[in-house]
Coordinates of C-alpha atoms in Angstrom, one line a residue:
Chain A
M143 CA 23.5 -13.7 38.6
N144 CA 22.0 -16.1 37.6
L145 CA 19.2 -14.3 35.3
V146 CA 18.8 -17.2 33.2
A147 CA 17.9 -19.9 36.3
T148 CA 16.7 -17.1 38.3
A149 CA 13.6 -16.5 35.7
A150 CA 13.0 -20.4 35.0
V151 CA 11.7 -20.2 38.6
L152 CA 8.8 -18.0 38.2
D153 CA 7.6 -20.1 35.0
D154 CA 7.8 -23.5 33.6
D155 CA 7.3 -23.1 30.0
P156 CA 9.6 -23.0 27.8
P157 CA 11.0 -18.9 27.1
L158 CA 9.0 -17.0 24.6
L159 CA 12.2 -15.5 23.2
S160 CA 16.3 -16.5 24.0
V161 CA 18.3 -14.2 23.1
R162 CA 22.0 -15.7 22.7
G163 CA 25.5 -13.9 22.4
L164 CA 23.8 -11.3 20.4
G165 CA 25.7 -8.6 18.4
K166 CA 26.0 -5.6 16.0
S167 CA 28.4 -3.1 15.6
Y168 CA 28.5 -0.3 12.7
G169 CA 32.7 -0.3 11.4
G170 CA 34.8 0.1 13.5
A171 CA 32.7 1.1 16.3
L172 CA 29.9 -0.9 18.6
G173 CA 26.8 -1.0 18.5
C174 CA 26.4 -4.1 21.2
R175 CA 27.6 -6.7 22.1
A176 CA 27.1 -10.8 23.1
V177 CA 23.5 -9.9 25.1
S178 CA 21.7 -12.8 25.7
F179 CA 18.8 -13.5 28.0
D180 CA 15.5 -15.2 28.0
L181 CA 11.6 -13.7 27.9
W182 CA 8.8 -15.9 29.0
P183 CA 5.2 -15.0 28.3
G184 CA 4.0 -12.3 30.3
E185 CA 6.6 -10.7 31.6
V186 CA 7.6 -7.5 31.0
L187 CA 11.3 -7.2 30.8
G188 CA 13.7 -3.0 31.6
I189 CA 16.1 -2.2 29.0
V190 CA 18.1 0.8 31.3
G191 CA 21.8 2.5 30.1
E192 CA 22.8 6.7 29.1
S193 CA 22.7 7.2 26.2
G194 CA 25.1 6.1 23.6
S195 CA 24.8 2.3 25.7
G196 CA 23.5 0.8 23.0
K197 CA 19.4 0.1 24.1
S198 CA 18.4 1.6 20.8
T199 CA 21.1 -1.1 19.2
L200 CA 20.4 -3.6 21.4
L201 CA 16.2 -2.9 20.4
N202 CA 16.9 -2.4 16.8
C203 CA 18.3 -6.1 16.2
L204 CA 15.5 -7.3 18.1
S205 CA 12.7 -5.9 15.8
G206 CA 14.8 -7.0 12.6
Q207 CA 14.8 -2.9 12.0
V208 CA 19.0 -2.9 11.7
A209 CA 20.7 -6.3 11.1
A210 CA 22.8 -7.8 13.9
D211 CA 26.3 -9.1 13.1
A212 CA 26.6 -11.9 15.4
G213 CA 24.3 -14.7 18.0
E214 CA 20.5 -15.9 17.5
I215 CA 17.3 -14.5 18.4
L216 CA 14.7 -17.9 19.3
Y217 CA 11.5 -16.9 18.7
R218 CA 8.7 -19.6 19.6
D219 CA 5.2 -18.9 18.0
R220 CA 2.6 -19.8 18.4
M221 CA 2.6 -22.5 16.7
G222 CA 4.8 -23.6 19.3
A223 CA 7.8 -23.8 16.7
T224 CA 11.1 -21.9 17.5
A225 CA 13.4 -19.9 14.8
D226 CA 15.6 -18.1 15.3
F227 CA 14.3 -14.8 14.1
L228 CA 17.6 -13.4 12.1
T229 CA 18.3 -16.4 9.2
L230 CA 14.6 -16.7 8.8
P231 CA 13.1 -16.1 5.2
E232 CA 12.0 -12.7 4.6
P233 CA 8.7 -13.1 4.0
K234 CA 8.2 -14.5 7.2
R235 CA 10.0 -12.8 10.0
R236 CA 7.8 -9.2 8.0
A237 CA 4.6 -11.7 7.8
L238 CA 5.9 -11.8 12.4
L239 CA 6.0 -7.9 12.8
R240 CA 2.4 -7.3 11.1
G241 CA 1.1 -10.0 13.5
E242 CA 2.9 -11.9 16.6
W243 CA 4.9 -8.7 17.5
G244 CA 4.6 -4.7 18.1
L245 CA 7.2 -2.4 17.7
V246 CA 6.2 1.2 19.2
H247 CA 8.6 3.3 18.0
Q248 CA 10.3 6.5 20.5
N249 CA 8.5 8.9 18.1
P250 CA 4.7 7.8 17.5
R251 CA 5.5 9.8 14.1
D252 CA 7.7 6.9 12.8
G253 CA 4.6 4.5 13.8
L254 CA 1.9 6.0 12.4
R255 CA 0.9 6.8 9.1
L256 CA -0.2 10.5 9.6
R257 CA -1.8 11.0 6.9
V258 CA -4.6 8.5 7.6
S259 CA -7.8 8.3 9.9
A260 CA -6.7 7.2 13.9
G261 CA -9.2 4.8 12.5
A262 CA -7.5 3.6 9.8
N263 CA -4.3 3.5 11.8
I264 CA -6.0 1.4 14.5
G265 CA -7.7 -0.4 11.0
E266 CA -4.7 -1.4 9.3
R267 CA -2.9 -4.2 11.1
L268 CA -6.4 -5.8 11.3
M269 CA -6.4 -5.4 6.8
A270 CA -2.8 -5.9 6.5
Q271 CA -4.4 -9.9 8.3
G272 CA -7.3 -10.2 6.4
A273 CA -9.9 -9.4 7.6
R274 CA -12.0 -7.5 4.6
H275 CA -15.3 -6.6 6.6
Y276 CA -15.4 -2.2 7.5
G277 CA -18.2 -2.8 10.9
D278 CA -16.4 -5.5 12.3
I279 CA -12.3 -3.3 11.3
R280 CA -14.5 0.2 13.4
A281 CA -15.8 -1.4 16.2
E282 CA -12.9 -3.0 16.4
A283 CA -10.4 0.2 15.9
T284 CA -13.2 2.3 18.7
G285 CA -12.7 -0.6 20.7
W286 CA -9.1 0.5 20.8
L287 CA -9.5 4.3 20.9
S288 CA -11.8 3.7 24.4
R289 CA -8.8 1.4 26.2
V290 CA -6.4 3.7 25.3
E291 CA -8.6 6.4 26.6
I292 CA -9.1 8.6 22.9
D293 CA -12.7 9.5 22.5
T294 CA -13.7 7.8 19.5
A295 CA -16.0 10.5 18.6
R296 CA -11.9 11.5 17.4
T297 CA -11.7 8.5 14.9
D298 CA -12.0 9.8 11.6
D299 CA -9.7 12.4 12.5
L300 CA -6.1 12.9 11.3
P301 CA -3.3 11.6 13.9
I302 CA -1.2 15.0 13.3
R303 CA -3.9 16.6 14.5
F304 CA -3.3 14.8 18.6
S305 CA -0.9 15.9 20.9
G306 CA 1.4 13.8 21.4
G307 CA 1.0 11.7 23.9
M308 CA -2.9 10.8 22.6
Q309 CA -0.3 10.3 19.3
Q310 CA 1.5 7.6 21.6
R311 CA -1.3 6.2 22.8
L312 CA -2.6 6.0 19.2
Q313 CA 0.9 3.5 18.3
I314 CA -0.1 1.4 21.4
A315 CA -3.9 0.9 20.0
R316 CA -2.0 0.9 16.8
T317 CA 0.5 -1.9 17.9
L318 CA -2.3 -3.7 20.1
V319 CA -4.6 -4.6 18.6
T320 CA -3.3 -7.8 16.4
G321 CA -3.5 -8.7 20.3
P322 CA 0.6 -9.0 19.5
R323 CA 2.2 -11.7 21.5
L324 CA 5.1 -10.0 22.1
V325 CA 6.3 -5.8 22.0
F326 CA 9.5 -4.3 21.7
M327 CA 9.1 -0.4 23.1
D328 CA 11.7 1.7 22.4
E329 CA 11.1 5.5 25.2
P330 CA 7.0 5.2 25.3
T331 CA 7.6 8.1 27.4
G332 CA 9.8 10.0 26.1
G333 CA 9.1 13.3 25.1
L334 CA 5.6 12.9 27.2
D335 CA 4.7 16.2 30.3
V336 CA 5.2 14.0 33.8
S337 CA 1.5 14.3 34.4
V338 CA 1.1 12.0 30.7
Q339 CA 3.2 10.2 31.0
A340 CA 2.0 8.7 34.6
R341 CA -1.0 8.0 32.6
L342 CA 0.7 6.5 29.7
L343 CA 3.2 4.3 31.8
D344 CA -1.0 3.8 33.7
L345 CA -2.4 2.6 30.8
I346 CA 0.4 0.5 28.7
R347 CA 0.8 -1.5 32.2
G348 CA -3.2 -2.8 32.0
L349 CA -2.9 -4.0 28.8
V350 CA 0.2 -6.0 28.6
D351 CA -1.1 -7.3 31.8
E352 CA -4.8 -7.9 30.3
L353 CA -3.4 -9.6 26.1
G354 CA -0.6 -11.2 28.7
A355 CA 1.5 -10.1 26.0
A356 CA 6.0 -10.3 26.7
C357 CA 7.6 -6.7 27.1
V358 CA 11.2 -5.1 26.1
I359 CA 11.3 -1.8 26.7
V360 CA 14.2 0.3 26.5
T361 CA 13.6 3.6 28.8
H362 CA 16.7 5.7 30.5
D363 CA 14.0 6.7 32.7
L364 CA 14.5 4.8 35.9
A365 CA 10.5 5.8 37.3
V366 CA 9.3 4.2 34.3
A367 CA 11.4 0.9 34.8
R368 CA 10.1 1.3 37.7
L369 CA 6.8 1.1 37.0
L370 CA 6.3 -1.1 34.3
A371 CA 9.2 -4.1 34.9
H372 CA 9.7 -7.1 36.3
R373 CA 12.8 -7.5 35.3
L374 CA 16.1 -5.3 34.4
M375 CA 19.5 -5.0 32.3
V376 CA 21.3 -2.6 33.3
M377 CA 23.5 -1.7 29.2
K378 CA 26.3 0.2 29.3
G379 CA 28.8 1.2 26.8
G380 CA 27.5 -2.0 24.3
E381 CA 27.1 -4.5 26.9
V382 CA 24.6 -5.3 29.5
V383 CA 26.1 -5.3 33.1
E384 CA 23.7 -5.8 36.0
A385 CA 20.5 -7.8 35.5
G386 CA 18.0 -9.1 37.6
L387 CA 14.6 -8.8 39.0
T388 CA 14.0 -4.8 39.1
D389 CA 13.6 -4.7 42.9
Q390 CA 16.7 -6.1 43.2
V391 CA 18.4 -4.2 40.7
L392 CA 17.1 -1.2 41.8
D393 CA 17.5 -1.1 46.0
D394 CA 20.9 -3.5 45.4
P395 CA 22.1 -2.8 42.5
H396 CA 26.2 -4.0 42.5
H397 CA 27.3 -3.1 39.4
P398 CA 29.4 -0.1 40.3
Y399 CA 27.9 1.2 37.3
T400 CA 24.0 0.6 38.1
Q401 CA 24.7 2.3 41.8
L402 CA 26.1 5.4 40.0
L403 CA 22.9 4.8 38.0
V404 CA 20.3 4.2 41.0
S405 CA 22.2 7.2 43.0
S406 CA 21.9 9.4 39.7
V407 CA 18.6 9.1 39.9
L408 CA 17.3 13.0 41.0
Q409 CA 14.6 12.9 44.2
V410 CA 12.2 15.3 45.0
Chain B
M172 CA -6.0 10.9 -45.6
N173 CA -2.5 11.6 -45.1
A174 CA 1.3 10.2 -47.5
P175 CA 2.8 7.5 -44.4
D176 CA 6.5 9.6 -44.1
T177 CA 9.8 8.8 -45.0
G178 CA 12.7 8.3 -43.3
Y179 CA 11.6 6.3 -39.9
N180 CA 11.4 3.5 -39.9
F181 CA 8.1 1.7 -39.4
A182 CA 5.9 2.5 -36.5
Y183 CA 8.9 5.5 -35.3
L184 CA 10.6 3.4 -33.3
D185 CA 13.7 1.4 -33.5
E186 CA 13.6 -2.8 -34.9
Q187 CA 16.4 -3.4 -31.9
T188 CA 14.0 -0.7 -29.4
K189 CA 10.5 -3.1 -30.6
R190 CA 12.5 -6.5 -30.0
M191 CA 13.1 -4.8 -26.4
I192 CA 9.9 -3.9 -25.3
R193 CA 8.2 -7.0 -27.0
R194 CA 10.2 -8.6 -25.0
A195 CA 8.9 -6.8 -21.5
I196 CA 5.4 -7.8 -22.9
L197 CA 6.0 -11.2 -23.4
K198 CA 7.3 -10.9 -19.4
A199 CA 4.2 -9.5 -18.4
V200 CA 1.7 -11.4 -20.0
A201 CA 3.1 -14.0 -18.5
V202 CA 3.5 -12.3 -15.1
P203 CA -0.2 -11.6 -15.4
G204 CA -0.7 -7.7 -13.7
Y205 CA 3.2 -7.6 -13.0
Q206 CA 4.9 -4.1 -13.4
V207 CA 8.2 -5.1 -15.9
P208 CA 10.5 -2.2 -15.8
F209 CA 11.2 -1.5 -19.4
A210 CA 14.4 1.0 -21.0
G211 CA 11.9 4.0 -22.2
R212 CA 12.1 5.2 -25.1
E213 CA 12.2 9.8 -25.5
M214 CA 9.0 10.3 -27.8
P215 CA 8.2 12.7 -30.1
L216 CA 5.7 13.9 -28.0
P217 CA 5.5 15.0 -23.4
Y218 CA 4.8 12.4 -21.1
G219 CA 1.9 12.9 -19.8
W220 CA 0.5 11.9 -23.6
G221 CA 0.6 9.3 -23.5
T222 CA 4.5 8.0 -24.4
G223 CA 3.9 4.6 -22.3
G224 CA 0.7 3.2 -24.4
I225 CA 2.5 4.9 -27.7
Q226 CA 6.0 2.5 -27.3
V227 CA 3.7 -0.3 -26.6
T228 CA 1.8 0.8 -29.3
A229 CA 4.6 0.5 -31.2
A230 CA 6.1 -2.5 -31.2
V231 CA 3.1 -4.2 -31.3
I232 CA 1.8 -3.3 -34.6
G233 CA 2.0 -4.2 -38.1
A234 CA 1.4 -3.2 -41.2
D235 CA -2.7 -4.9 -41.6
D236 CA -3.4 -3.7 -38.2
T237 CA -6.5 -1.3 -38.1
L238 CA -6.4 1.1 -35.4
K239 CA -8.4 3.1 -33.7
V240 CA -7.4 5.6 -30.7
I241 CA -9.7 7.4 -28.4
D242 CA -9.0 9.8 -25.2
Q243 CA -12.1 9.4 -23.0
G244 CA -13.8 7.2 -25.6
A245 CA -13.6 9.4 -27.5
D246 CA -11.8 9.2 -31.3
D247 CA -12.1 13.3 -32.0
T248 CA -10.1 15.2 -28.7
T249 CA -6.6 16.3 -29.8
N250 CA -4.9 13.6 -27.7
A251 CA -6.6 11.1 -29.9
V252 CA -6.6 12.7 -32.8
S253 CA -2.3 13.1 -32.3
I254 CA -1.8 10.1 -31.6
R255 CA -3.7 8.7 -34.9
R256 CA -1.2 10.8 -37.2
F257 CA 1.5 9.9 -35.7
F258 CA 0.9 5.9 -36.4
Q259 CA -1.0 7.0 -39.7
R260 CA 2.3 9.0 -40.6
T261 CA 5.2 6.5 -40.0
A262 CA 3.5 3.0 -40.3
G263 CA 1.0 3.3 -42.7
V264 CA -1.4 1.5 -41.2
A265 CA -5.7 1.3 -41.3
T266 CA -7.4 3.6 -39.0
T267 CA -11.1 3.4 -38.0
T268 CA -12.7 5.0 -35.9
E269 CA -15.0 1.7 -34.8
T270 CA -14.8 -0.3 -32.3
E271 CA -15.3 -3.6 -33.6
K272 CA -13.2 -2.8 -37.0
A273 CA -10.0 -1.9 -35.0
T274 CA -7.4 -4.7 -34.3
L275 CA -5.7 -2.1 -31.9
I276 CA -6.7 0.1 -30.0
Q277 CA -5.3 3.0 -27.7
T278 CA -6.8 4.0 -25.0
R279 CA -6.7 6.9 -22.0
H280 CA -9.4 7.1 -19.0
R281 CA -11.9 4.5 -21.3
I282 CA -12.3 0.7 -22.3
P283 CA -15.0 0.7 -25.0
E284 CA -18.8 0.5 -24.7
A285 CA -18.6 -2.6 -27.1
R286 CA -17.4 -6.3 -26.0
L287 CA -14.2 -6.7 -27.5
G288 CA -13.3 -9.9 -29.4
E289 CA -9.9 -12.0 -29.0
H290 CA -8.4 -10.7 -31.9
Q291 CA -8.2 -7.8 -30.7
I292 CA -5.5 -5.7 -28.2
L293 CA -6.2 -2.9 -25.6
V294 CA -3.3 -0.8 -25.2
Y295 CA -3.5 1.5 -22.0
Q296 CA -1.8 5.0 -21.5
V297 CA -0.7 5.1 -17.5
P298 CA 0.4 7.8 -15.7
I299 CA 1.5 6.3 -12.1
P300 CA 1.3 2.9 -12.8
E301 CA 1.9 2.3 -8.8
P302 CA -1.1 1.1 -6.2
L303 CA 0.4 1.2 -3.7
R304 CA 2.6 4.8 -4.5
W305 CA -0.5 6.9 -2.5
M306 CA 0.5 4.7 0.2
E307 CA 4.2 4.2 0.6
A308 CA 6.7 6.8 -1.3
R309 CA 9.8 4.2 -1.7
E310 CA 9.8 2.3 -4.5
S311 CA 12.1 -0.6 -2.9
E312 CA 9.5 -0.9 -0.7
T313 CA 6.3 -0.9 -2.6
R314 CA 8.9 -4.2 -5.0
K315 CA 8.9 -5.8 -1.8
M316 CA 4.5 -5.2 -0.6
H317 CA 4.4 -7.3 -4.6
A318 CA 6.5 -9.4 -4.0
L319 CA 5.2 -10.8 -1.0
A320 CA 1.7 -9.6 -1.7
E321 CA 1.4 -7.2 1.2
Y322 CA -1.5 -5.4 0.0
G323 CA -3.3 -4.5 3.2
V324 CA -3.2 -0.4 2.9
M325 CA -4.6 -0.8 -0.2
H326 CA -7.4 -1.3 2.0
V327 CA -6.9 1.8 4.5
R328 CA -7.0 4.2 0.8
L329 CA -11.0 1.9 1.2
Y330 CA -11.4 1.8 4.8
E331 CA -11.0 6.0 4.5
D332 CA -13.5 6.5 1.8
I333 CA -16.1 4.7 4.0
A334 CA -15.0 6.4 7.4
H335 CA -15.0 9.7 6.0
M336 CA -18.1 10.1 2.7
G337 CA -19.6 7.1 4.5
R338 CA -19.2 4.7 1.0
I339 CA -16.1 4.1 -1.7
V340 CA -16.0 7.4 -3.2
K341 CA -13.1 6.5 -5.3
S342 CA -13.7 6.9 -9.0
Y343 CA -11.3 5.4 -11.1
D344 CA -8.0 4.5 -11.2
Y345 CA -9.7 1.7 -8.6
P346 CA -7.4 -1.8 -7.6
V347 CA -7.7 -4.5 -9.4
R348 CA -6.5 -7.7 -8.1
V349 CA -5.0 -9.7 -11.7
N350 CA -5.2 -13.2 -11.1
G351 CA -5.4 -13.2 -7.5
R352 CA -2.0 -12.4 -6.9
Y353 CA -1.1 -8.8 -8.0
I354 CA -2.5 -5.2 -7.1
M355 CA -2.5 -3.4 -9.8
A356 CA -3.8 0.2 -11.4
P357 CA -6.1 0.6 -14.1
S358 CA -5.1 3.6 -15.4
P359 CA -8.1 6.0 -14.9
I360 CA -10.3 4.3 -16.8
P361 CA -13.9 5.1 -14.8
K362 CA -14.1 2.2 -12.2
F363 CA -17.8 1.7 -14.1
D364 CA -15.2 0.1 -16.9
N365 CA -13.4 -2.5 -14.1
P366 CA -16.0 -5.2 -14.7
K367 CA -14.9 -4.8 -18.5
M368 CA -11.9 -6.1 -17.3
D369 CA -12.7 -9.1 -16.0
R370 CA -11.8 -12.4 -18.4
M371 CA -11.7 -10.2 -21.5
P372 CA -11.4 -11.9 -24.8
A373 CA -9.1 -9.5 -25.8
L374 CA -4.7 -9.4 -24.7
Q375 CA -5.1 -5.6 -22.3
L376 CA -1.2 -4.3 -22.5
F377 CA -0.4 -1.7 -20.3
G378 CA 2.6 1.2 -20.8
A379 CA 3.3 3.9 -18.3
G380 CA 5.8 6.1 -20.5
R381 CA 8.0 8.7 -17.4
E382 CA 8.0 5.6 -15.2
K383 CA 9.1 3.6 -17.4
R384 CA 6.7 0.3 -16.6
I385 CA 4.9 -2.9 -18.8
Y386 CA 2.3 -4.8 -18.2
A387 CA -0.4 -7.0 -18.9
V388 CA -3.9 -8.7 -18.4
P389 CA -3.7 -12.0 -21.0
P390 CA -7.4 -12.8 -21.9
Y391 CA -9.6 -14.3 -20.1
T392 CA -7.8 -13.4 -16.8
R393 CA -10.0 -12.9 -14.1
V394 CA -9.5 -9.1 -12.5
E395 CA -11.4 -8.4 -8.7
S396 CA -12.2 -5.2 -8.1
L397 CA -11.0 -4.4 -4.3
D398 CA -13.7 -3.8 -2.1
F399 CA -15.3 -4.2 2.1
E400 CA -17.9 -7.3 2.4
D401 CA -20.9 -4.6 3.8
H402 CA -19.3 -2.5 1.2
P403 CA -19.3 -4.1 -2.2
F404 CA -17.4 -2.6 -5.0
E405 CA -20.1 -0.7 -7.4
I406 CA -19.7 1.0 -10.8
Q407 CA -21.3 4.3 -11.8
T408 CA -24.9 4.8 -11.9
W409 CA -26.4 7.5 -13.7
S410 CA -30.7 8.9 -13.7
E411 CA -31.0 9.0 -16.8
G412 CA -29.8 8.2 -20.1
C413 CA -28.1 10.1 -23.3
A414 CA -29.5 12.1 -24.0
L415 CA -28.4 12.0 -27.4
C416 CA -28.4 8.1 -28.2
G417 CA -30.9 7.1 -25.1
A418 CA -28.3 4.5 -24.2
T419 CA -29.3 3.5 -20.5
D420 CA -26.0 1.2 -20.0
S421 CA -23.1 3.3 -21.2
Y422 CA -20.5 5.7 -19.2
L423 CA -21.9 9.1 -19.6
D424 CA -19.9 12.3 -19.2
E425 CA -21.4 15.9 -17.9
V426 CA -21.5 18.9 -21.1
V427 CA -22.6 22.6 -20.3
T428 CA -24.7 24.0 -23.2
D429 CA -25.1 27.0 -21.6
D430 CA -24.0 29.7 -18.7
R431 CA -28.0 28.8 -16.9
G432 CA -26.3 26.3 -15.6
G433 CA -27.9 23.9 -19.2
R434 CA -26.6 20.7 -18.9
M435 CA -27.0 17.2 -20.7
M436 CA -25.8 13.5 -20.3
V437 CA -23.6 12.0 -23.3
C438 CA -22.1 9.1 -24.0
S439 CA -18.4 9.4 -24.0
D440 CA -17.3 6.4 -26.2
T441 CA -18.6 8.4 -29.0
D442 CA -18.8 5.1 -31.7
H443 CA -20.9 3.7 -29.3
C444 CA -23.5 6.9 -29.3
D445 CA -23.4 7.3 -33.4
K446 CA -23.7 3.3 -34.1
R447 CA -27.2 3.9 -31.7
R448 CA -28.6 6.6 -33.3
A449 CA -27.8 5.2 -36.6
A450 CA -29.7 2.1 -35.5
G451 CA -32.7 4.3 -34.9
H452 CA -32.1 5.3 -31.0
S453 CA -32.8 8.5 -29.9
G454 CA -32.1 10.8 -26.9
P455 CA -34.6 13.1 -25.8
M456 CA -31.8 16.5 -26.8
A457 CA -31.0 14.4 -30.2
A458 CA -31.9 16.3 -33.3
P459 CA -32.5 13.6 -36.4
Y460 CA -29.9 11.4 -37.3
G461 CA -27.2 12.4 -40.7
E462 CA -29.0 16.3 -39.9
T463 CA -25.5 17.5 -37.6
P464 CA -22.1 16.6 -36.9
R465 CA -21.0 15.3 -33.3

């Protein structure tokens, strides 16, 4: 299973993100260990595994929410310079998280400002980047609301009045408005009913494709992984046990754990 | 006039405390708009009555100073009267209601209409010193945002105003950027007063007693009010002038005069109004000057 070689066939460009030997332990308890992978522009990487397998820890380390103990996260920025995210000074790290990177939380309430309107939620990242023209910000906000299929008549409503699915779509719009090059999603469809999930998946697929953003999606739902991810990493006990092209991993699982995972999916 | 009380150090605070506060003030002046923590003392009046302003005043006041205290522009309201009396009794300093004669002015909610000069210090009482508080509740996070000048969220608040009301309705404590760097809460002064802070010749000191923060704007420092390109900063305007002195360029308070809808607009700066009336200006509801005390 030579992941790096497989992916390199897809693209001759250097990777956008190179993770090497990433590890995190909570006191004595293992979070994740020796995780390495490459991610190319426009590529969607799915991370699957059961609860407690370390996938959220991995995503939190990657997105700077938890400090990793070991390894490096090499990111090639818009200017083409590569730097280790873990050793980057904090101002630069925060600037990256505000602009070139985006994070979609599992619970939209973590990623939204619930006490300001939907329009302001979308506009915030623009204003953080220096947008100072109200009309432009508003036009961008309403444009994004229609892209994520929210009625623009609700631009000035508080997200707290939105349904769970709408909140999640709003969070996605808020994250993607600055055109990030790298998006992290933690169970983006968790907690939504099946029909809403399907539409959201469609939407995410369309937007990621349109923007050409690279994407790391954590999910425990293999169907979500099948639909969205180009490549898949299977985690168990904090380590990556199998990785490869999504169809390859799901149709021909090698590791016993992956075989178990694939065979335990309910067939309707 | 009250005789100074005995048994207290000059201006109530002990010398070591004054020294600590002066150090904080020096740092605040050196970093305009930056909130300097200080070890605020318990003062003989409740939080919210100006404990921060009083401590700053006590630390900078000298025996030859002339003190003016205003509350909402007026020299004769409870807060102003009790603070003025406090310093009369504990410091024995001269006091005045005339803006021009004062060397030290402690204020709550207003900047005097008369232009202040280099020889004057303006001390503000501040209830909430943190302009980011409304958007971010964590102090650790707001400090980081100040340190890294991450001020995008300040505009989210203004955006909300325009989205809901069609214009920026925030009318007091209107956030400003000091010297092109720190965002600062100017205390609950009306935004009408914001332009006066810009490049003011007088030193401006801000004291927040409950939150234990001191910040400052040195003389002639740039102070800009935040806005959008297509919704520029505006100050309040009135369709009429002051009912007593006829001023059209001062901040007006609405005073209800009866229970049948009668009302009048008068200058909130009582000294400004008095001076104008003494100089012969008159508004539509004014009795001849000198016949009725205000």
